CSV table of C-alpha atoms in Angstrom, one decimal:
chain,number,residue,atom,x,y,z
C,681,SER,CA,-5.4,18.3,-22.4
C,682,TYR,CA,-8.8,19.0,-20.8
C,683,PHE,CA,-9.9,15.3,-20.8
C,684,ASN,CA,-9.8,12.3,-18.6
C,685,THR,CA,-8.2,9.0,-19.4
C,686,GLY,CA,-8.4,5.5,-18.1
C,687,ILE,CA,-8.9,1.8,-18.9
C,688,ILE,CA,-11.8,-0.7,-18.7
C,689,LEU,CA,-10.7,-4.2,-17.7
C,690,PRO,CA,-11.7,-7.0,-20.1
C,691,ALA,CA,-14.4,-9.5,-19.2
C,692,LEU,CA,-13.5,-12.2,-16.7
C,693,LYS,CA,-13.2,-15.1,-19.1
C,694,ASP,CA,-12.7,-17.8,-16.4
C,695,VAL,CA,-16.0,-17.1,-14.6
C,696,LYS,CA,-18.9,-19.3,-15.5
C,697,ALA,CA,-22.2,-17.8,-16.5
C,698,GLY,CA,-24.2,-16.8,-13.4
C,699,GLU,CA,-21.3,-17.3,-11.0
C,700,GLU,CA,-20.4,-14.5,-8.6
C,701,ILE,CA,-16.9,-14.2,-7.3
C,702,HIS,CA,-15.1,-12.2,-4.7
C,703,ALA,CA,-11.7,-10.7,-5.8
C,704,GLU,CA,-9.0,-8.2,-4.9
C,705,LEU,CA,-7.9,-5.6,-7.3
C,706,SER,CA,-4.5,-4.0,-6.7
C,707,PHE,CA,-2.3,-1.6,-8.6
C,708,SER,CA,0.3,1.2,-8.3
C,709,ALA,CA,-0.3,4.7,-9.6
C,710,VAL,CA,1.5,8.0,-9.6
C,711,PRO,CA,0.7,11.4,-11.0
C,712,TYR,CA,2.8,12.9,-13.7
C,713,ILE,CA,5.3,15.4,-12.2
C,714,GLY,CA,6.1,18.3,-14.5
C,715,LYS,CA,8.0,21.6,-13.9
C,716,ASN,CA,5.1,23.0,-11.9
C,717,GLY,CA,4.8,19.9,-9.7
C,718,PRO,CA,2.5,16.9,-9.9
C,719,ASP,CA,-0.8,17.0,-11.8
C,720,ASP,CA,-3.9,16.9,-9.6
C,721,VAL,CA,-5.3,13.4,-10.3
C,722,PRO,CA,-8.7,12.3,-8.9
C,723,LEU,CA,-8.5,8.6,-9.6
C,724,VAL,CA,-11.7,6.6,-9.8
C,725,VAL,CA,-12.3,2.8,-9.7
C,726,GLU,CA,-15.8,1.9,-10.7
C,727,ILE,CA,-18.1,-0.8,-11.9
C,728,THR,CA,-19.5,0.5,-15.2
C,729,ASP,CA,-21.6,-2.5,-16.1
C,730,GLY,CA,-22.9,-5.6,-14.4
C,731,PRO,CA,-23.2,-6.6,-10.8
C,732,GLY,CA,-20.8,-6.2,-7.9
C,733,THR,CA,-19.3,-3.7,-5.5
C,734,ILE,CA,-15.9,-2.1,-4.8
C,735,ASN,CA,-15.3,-1.7,-1.1
C,736,GLY,CA,-19.1,-2.0,-0.7
C,737,GLN,CA,-19.8,0.8,-3.3
C,738,ARG,CA,-20.2,1.0,-7.1
C,739,SER,CA,-17.3,3.5,-7.3
C,740,VAL,CA,-14.4,4.7,-5.2
C,741,GLU,CA,-12.4,7.9,-5.7
C,742,GLN,CA,-8.8,8.5,-4.4
C,743,THR,CA,-6.7,11.5,-5.1
C,744,LEU,CA,-3.1,10.9,-6.2
C,745,THR,CA,-1.2,13.4,-4.1
C,746,ASN,CA,2.2,11.7,-3.6
C,747,THR,CA,5.1,12.3,-5.9
C,748,THR,CA,6.1,8.6,-5.5
C,749,TRP,CA,4.2,5.5,-6.5
C,750,ALA,CA,1.2,4.7,-4.3
C,751,ASP,CA,-0.2,1.2,-3.9
C,752,PHE,CA,-4.0,0.7,-3.9
C,753,THR,CA,-6.0,-2.4,-3.0
C,754,PHE,CA,-9.8,-2.8,-3.4
C,755,THR,CA,-12.2,-5.6,-2.4
C,756,LEU,CA,-14.6,-6.6,-5.2
C,757,ASP,CA,-17.7,-8.5,-4.1
C,758,GLY,CA,-20.3,-10.2,-6.3
C,759,ILE,CA,-18.7,-9.6,-9.6
C,760,THR,CA,-19.5,-11.8,-12.6
C,761,ALA,CA,-18.5,-12.3,-16.2
C,762,ASP,CA,-20.8,-9.4,-17.0
C,763,THR,CA,-19.0,-7.0,-14.7
C,764,ARG,CA,-16.8,-4.3,-16.2
C,765,ILE,CA,-14.4,-2.4,-14.0
C,766,ALA,CA,-13.0,0.9,-15.0
C,767,ILE,CA,-10.0,2.8,-13.7
C,768,HIS,CA,-10.0,6.4,-14.8
C,769,THR,CA,-9.5,10.0,-13.8
C,770,ASN,CA,-12.2,12.4,-12.8
C,771,ALA,CA,-10.7,15.9,-13.1
C,772,PRO,CA,-13.0,18.9,-13.6
C,773,SER,CA,-13.3,20.2,-17.2
C,774,SER,CA,-11.5,23.3,-16.2
C,775,GLN,CA,-8.3,21.4,-15.3
C,776,HIS,CA,-5.8,21.5,-18.2
C,777,TYR,CA,-3.8,18.4,-17.4
C,778,CYS,CA,-4.6,15.2,-15.5
C,779,ARG,CA,-1.7,12.9,-16.4
C,780,TRP,CA,-0.8,9.8,-14.5
C,781,TYR,CA,0.9,6.4,-14.7
C,782,LEU,CA,-0.5,2.9,-13.8
C,783,ASP,CA,1.5,-0.2,-13.1
C,784,ASN,CA,1.4,-3.6,-11.4
C,785,LEU,CA,-2.3,-4.2,-12.1
C,786,LEU,CA,-3.5,-7.5,-10.5
C,787,LEU,CA,-7.1,-8.9,-10.2
C,788,LYS,CA,-7.1,-12.0,-8.1
C,789,GLU,CA,-10.0,-14.1,-7.0
C,790,GLN,CA,-10.4,-14.6,-3.3
C,791,LYS,CA,-11.6,-18.0,-2.1
């Protein structure tokens, strides 16, 4: 409790040095639903290292409010083998729980 969780995607191994690509990141997410209802989950997708944008920005925040799985799709522009993409929560330090599930993660290059 009282901390945020997430993942950092691995390096894009099939991208050549210096090559920029455009891609689409999609996944499904849902907050944990306990006896007091769903946790408040401010979900963040961001570029932590390297070049590129997500929907034209370095980071995008969405709040998981549904009690069913929500599907998300993001456009990634100008990413390279040096780009690191993180998906994590951003709850305030006063929030006791920020639990969630992530599924169907797909990163696909757009030609």
